[in-house]
PDB file of C-alpha atoms in Angstrom:
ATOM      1  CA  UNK A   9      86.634 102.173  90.811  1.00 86.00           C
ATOM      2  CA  UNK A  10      84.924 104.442  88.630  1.00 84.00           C
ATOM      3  CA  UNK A  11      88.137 106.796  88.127  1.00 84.00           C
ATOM      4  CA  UNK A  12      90.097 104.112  87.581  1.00 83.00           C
ATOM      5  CA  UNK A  13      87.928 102.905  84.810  1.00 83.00           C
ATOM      6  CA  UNK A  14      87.756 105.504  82.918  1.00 80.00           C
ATOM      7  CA  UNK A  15      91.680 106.390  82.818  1.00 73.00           C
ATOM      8  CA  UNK A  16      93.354 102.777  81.814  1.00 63.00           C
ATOM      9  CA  UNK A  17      96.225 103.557  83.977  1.00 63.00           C
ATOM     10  CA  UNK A  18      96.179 106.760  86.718  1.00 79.00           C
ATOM     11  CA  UNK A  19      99.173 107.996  89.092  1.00 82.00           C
ATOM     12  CA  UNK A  20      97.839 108.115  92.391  1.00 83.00           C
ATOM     13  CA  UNK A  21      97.818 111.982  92.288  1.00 84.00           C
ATOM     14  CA  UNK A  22      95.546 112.242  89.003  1.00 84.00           C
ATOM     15  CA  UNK A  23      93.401 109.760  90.763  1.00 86.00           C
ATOM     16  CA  UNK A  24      92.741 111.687  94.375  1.00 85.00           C
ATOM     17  CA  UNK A  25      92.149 114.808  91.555  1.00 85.00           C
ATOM     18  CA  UNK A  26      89.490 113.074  89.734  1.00 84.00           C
ATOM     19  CA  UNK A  27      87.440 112.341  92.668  1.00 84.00           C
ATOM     20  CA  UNK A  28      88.188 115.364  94.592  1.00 84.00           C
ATOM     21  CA  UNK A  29      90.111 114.253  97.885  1.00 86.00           C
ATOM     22  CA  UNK A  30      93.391 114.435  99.099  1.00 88.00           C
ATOM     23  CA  UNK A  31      96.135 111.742  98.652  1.00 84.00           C
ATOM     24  CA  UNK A  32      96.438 110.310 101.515  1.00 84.00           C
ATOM     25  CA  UNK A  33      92.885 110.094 102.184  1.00 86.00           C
ATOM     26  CA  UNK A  34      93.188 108.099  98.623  1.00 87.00           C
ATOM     27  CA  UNK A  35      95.942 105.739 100.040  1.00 88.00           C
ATOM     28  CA  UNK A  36      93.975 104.639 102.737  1.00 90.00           C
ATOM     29  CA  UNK A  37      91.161 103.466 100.338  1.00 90.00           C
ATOM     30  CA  UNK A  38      93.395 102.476  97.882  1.00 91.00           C
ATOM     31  CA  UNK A  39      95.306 100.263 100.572  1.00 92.00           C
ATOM     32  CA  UNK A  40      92.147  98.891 101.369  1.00 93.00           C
ATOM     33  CA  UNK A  41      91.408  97.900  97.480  1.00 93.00           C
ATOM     34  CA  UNK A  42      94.910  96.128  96.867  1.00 93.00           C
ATOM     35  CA  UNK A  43      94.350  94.105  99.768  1.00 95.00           C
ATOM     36  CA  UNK A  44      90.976  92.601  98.979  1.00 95.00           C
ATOM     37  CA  UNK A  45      92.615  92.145  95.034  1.00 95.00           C
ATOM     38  CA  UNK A  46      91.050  94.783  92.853  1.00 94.00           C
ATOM     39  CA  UNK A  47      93.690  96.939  92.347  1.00 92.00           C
ATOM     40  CA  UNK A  48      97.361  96.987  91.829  1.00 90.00           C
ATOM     41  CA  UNK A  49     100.291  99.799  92.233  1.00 88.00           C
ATOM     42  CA  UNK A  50     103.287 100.081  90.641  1.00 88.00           C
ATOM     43  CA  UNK A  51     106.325 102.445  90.526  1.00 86.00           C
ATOM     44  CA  UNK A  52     106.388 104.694  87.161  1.00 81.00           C
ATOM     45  CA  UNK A  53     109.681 103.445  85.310  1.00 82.00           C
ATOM     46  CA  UNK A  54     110.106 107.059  84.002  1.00 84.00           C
ATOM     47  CA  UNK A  55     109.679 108.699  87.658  1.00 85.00           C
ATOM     48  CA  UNK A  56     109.821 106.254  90.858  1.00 81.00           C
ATOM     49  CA  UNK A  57     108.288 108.783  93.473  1.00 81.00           C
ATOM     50  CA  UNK A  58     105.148 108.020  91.503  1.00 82.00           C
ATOM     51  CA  UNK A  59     102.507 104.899  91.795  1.00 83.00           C
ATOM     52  CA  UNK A  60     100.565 103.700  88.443  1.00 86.00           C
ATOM     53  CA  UNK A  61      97.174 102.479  89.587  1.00 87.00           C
ATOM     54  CA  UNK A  62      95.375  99.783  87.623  1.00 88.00           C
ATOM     55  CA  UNK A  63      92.093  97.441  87.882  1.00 90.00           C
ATOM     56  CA  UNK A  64      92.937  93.592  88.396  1.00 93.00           C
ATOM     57  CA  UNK A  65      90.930  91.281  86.948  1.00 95.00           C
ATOM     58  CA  UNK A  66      88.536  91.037  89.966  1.00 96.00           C
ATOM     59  CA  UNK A  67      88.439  94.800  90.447  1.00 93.00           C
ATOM     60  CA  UNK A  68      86.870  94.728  86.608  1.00 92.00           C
ATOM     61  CA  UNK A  69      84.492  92.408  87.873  1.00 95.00           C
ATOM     62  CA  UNK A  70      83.127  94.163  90.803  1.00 95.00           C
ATOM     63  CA  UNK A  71      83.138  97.603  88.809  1.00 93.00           C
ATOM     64  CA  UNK A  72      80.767  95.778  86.064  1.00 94.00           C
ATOM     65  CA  UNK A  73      78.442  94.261  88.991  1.00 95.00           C
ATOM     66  CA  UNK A  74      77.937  97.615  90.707  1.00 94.00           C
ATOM     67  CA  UNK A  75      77.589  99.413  87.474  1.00 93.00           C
ATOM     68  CA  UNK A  76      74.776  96.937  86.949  1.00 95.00           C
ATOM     69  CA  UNK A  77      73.370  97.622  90.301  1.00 96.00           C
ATOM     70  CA  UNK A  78      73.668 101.296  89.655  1.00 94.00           C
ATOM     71  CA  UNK A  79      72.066 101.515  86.509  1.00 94.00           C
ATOM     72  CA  UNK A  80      69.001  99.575  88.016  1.00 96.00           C
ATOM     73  CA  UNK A  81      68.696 101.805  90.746  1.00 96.00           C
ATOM     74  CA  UNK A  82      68.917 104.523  88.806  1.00 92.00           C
ATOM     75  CA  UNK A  83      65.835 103.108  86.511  1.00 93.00           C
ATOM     76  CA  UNK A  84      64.188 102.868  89.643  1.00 95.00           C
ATOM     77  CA  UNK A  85      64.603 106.499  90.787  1.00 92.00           C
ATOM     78  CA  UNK A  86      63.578 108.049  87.502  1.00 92.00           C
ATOM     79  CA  UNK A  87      60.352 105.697  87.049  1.00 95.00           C
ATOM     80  CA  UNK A  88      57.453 108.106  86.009  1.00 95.00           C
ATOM     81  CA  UNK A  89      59.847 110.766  85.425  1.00 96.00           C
ATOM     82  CA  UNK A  90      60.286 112.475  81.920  1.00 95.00           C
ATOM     83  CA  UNK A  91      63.070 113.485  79.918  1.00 92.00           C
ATOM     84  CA  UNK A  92      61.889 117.066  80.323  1.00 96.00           C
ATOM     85  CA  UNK A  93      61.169 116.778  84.302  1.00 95.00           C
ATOM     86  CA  UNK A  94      64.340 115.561  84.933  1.00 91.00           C
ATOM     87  CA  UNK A  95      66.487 118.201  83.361  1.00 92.00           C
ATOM     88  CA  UNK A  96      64.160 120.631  84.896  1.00 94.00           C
ATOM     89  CA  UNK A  97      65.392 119.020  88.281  1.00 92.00           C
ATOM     90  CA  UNK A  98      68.962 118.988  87.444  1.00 91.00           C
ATOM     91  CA  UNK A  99      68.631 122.841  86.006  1.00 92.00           C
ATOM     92  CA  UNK A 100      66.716 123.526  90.062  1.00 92.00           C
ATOM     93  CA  UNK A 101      69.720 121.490  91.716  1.00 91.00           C
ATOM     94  CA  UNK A 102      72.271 123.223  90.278  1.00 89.00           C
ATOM     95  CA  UNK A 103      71.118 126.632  90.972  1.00 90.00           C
ATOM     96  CA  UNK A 104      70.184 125.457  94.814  1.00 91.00           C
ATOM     97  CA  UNK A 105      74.066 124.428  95.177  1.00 86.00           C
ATOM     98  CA  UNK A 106      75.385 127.786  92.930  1.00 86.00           C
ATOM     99  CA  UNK A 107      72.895 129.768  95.334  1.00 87.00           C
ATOM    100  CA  UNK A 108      74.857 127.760  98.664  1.00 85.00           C
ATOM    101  CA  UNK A 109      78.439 128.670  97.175  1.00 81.00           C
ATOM    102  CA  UNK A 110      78.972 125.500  95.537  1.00 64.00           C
ATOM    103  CA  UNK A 111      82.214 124.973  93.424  1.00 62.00           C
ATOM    104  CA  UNK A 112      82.110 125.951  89.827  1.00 59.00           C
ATOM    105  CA  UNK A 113      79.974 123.178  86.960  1.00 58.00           C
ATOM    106  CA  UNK A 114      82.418 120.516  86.506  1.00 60.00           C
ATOM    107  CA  UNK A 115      83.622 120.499  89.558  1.00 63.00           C
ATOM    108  CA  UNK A 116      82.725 116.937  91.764  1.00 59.00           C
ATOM    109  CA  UNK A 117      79.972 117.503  94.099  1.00 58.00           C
ATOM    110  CA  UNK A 118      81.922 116.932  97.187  1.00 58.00           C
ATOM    111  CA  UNK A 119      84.140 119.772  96.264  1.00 59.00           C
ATOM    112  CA  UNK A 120      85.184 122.261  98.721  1.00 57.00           C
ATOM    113  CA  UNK A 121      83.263 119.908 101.947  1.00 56.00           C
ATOM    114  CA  UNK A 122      86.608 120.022 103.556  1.00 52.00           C
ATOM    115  CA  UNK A 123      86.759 123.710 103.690  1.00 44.00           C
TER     116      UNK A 123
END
């Protein structure tokens, strides 16, 4: 939901990119989506082989309600935590997964899992 939120319409390729998993792995989700109404797929009139993704109406609706759940969790986690504390944590994190052979900064955590 997230990827498709923040790109107002996504091929199905640039979408299995964005969060780091293969396409079909993506259809199967994404067949999952359409059928409980919070996505739709269309052909691409300027190339048919590809699909144009795009939040319905209730798709919009359960992004906003989990972002709200998300953002209170997240309030949650960081109670009592500073400003300064947390970046120190995210600095220690990222060296702990650079240290394990993580992928390069920027890349989505779950990259390279399937290796």
């Amino acid at each position: 939901l997230l990827a498709m939120k923040t790109s107002a319409a996504a091929s199905q390729r640039e979408l299995a990119a964005a969060v780091g998993v293969r396409e079909a792995t993506l259809t199967h989700h994404l067949n999952a989506m359409e059928q409980a109404g919070l996505l739709t797929r269309r052909r691409d009139p300027a190339n048919r082989r590809v699909h144009i993704v795009e939040l319905t109406a209730a798709g919009e609706d359960v992004f906003g309600r989990l972002r709200e759940t998300a953002i209170g969790f997240d309030q949650r986690l960081r109670r009592g935590i500073s400003d300064l504390e947390a970046a120190q944590l995210s600095d220690l994190l990222r060296r702990l997964a650079s240290n394990a052979g993580a992928e390069p900064p920027g890349a989505p955590p779950w990259a390279g899992l399937d290796a």
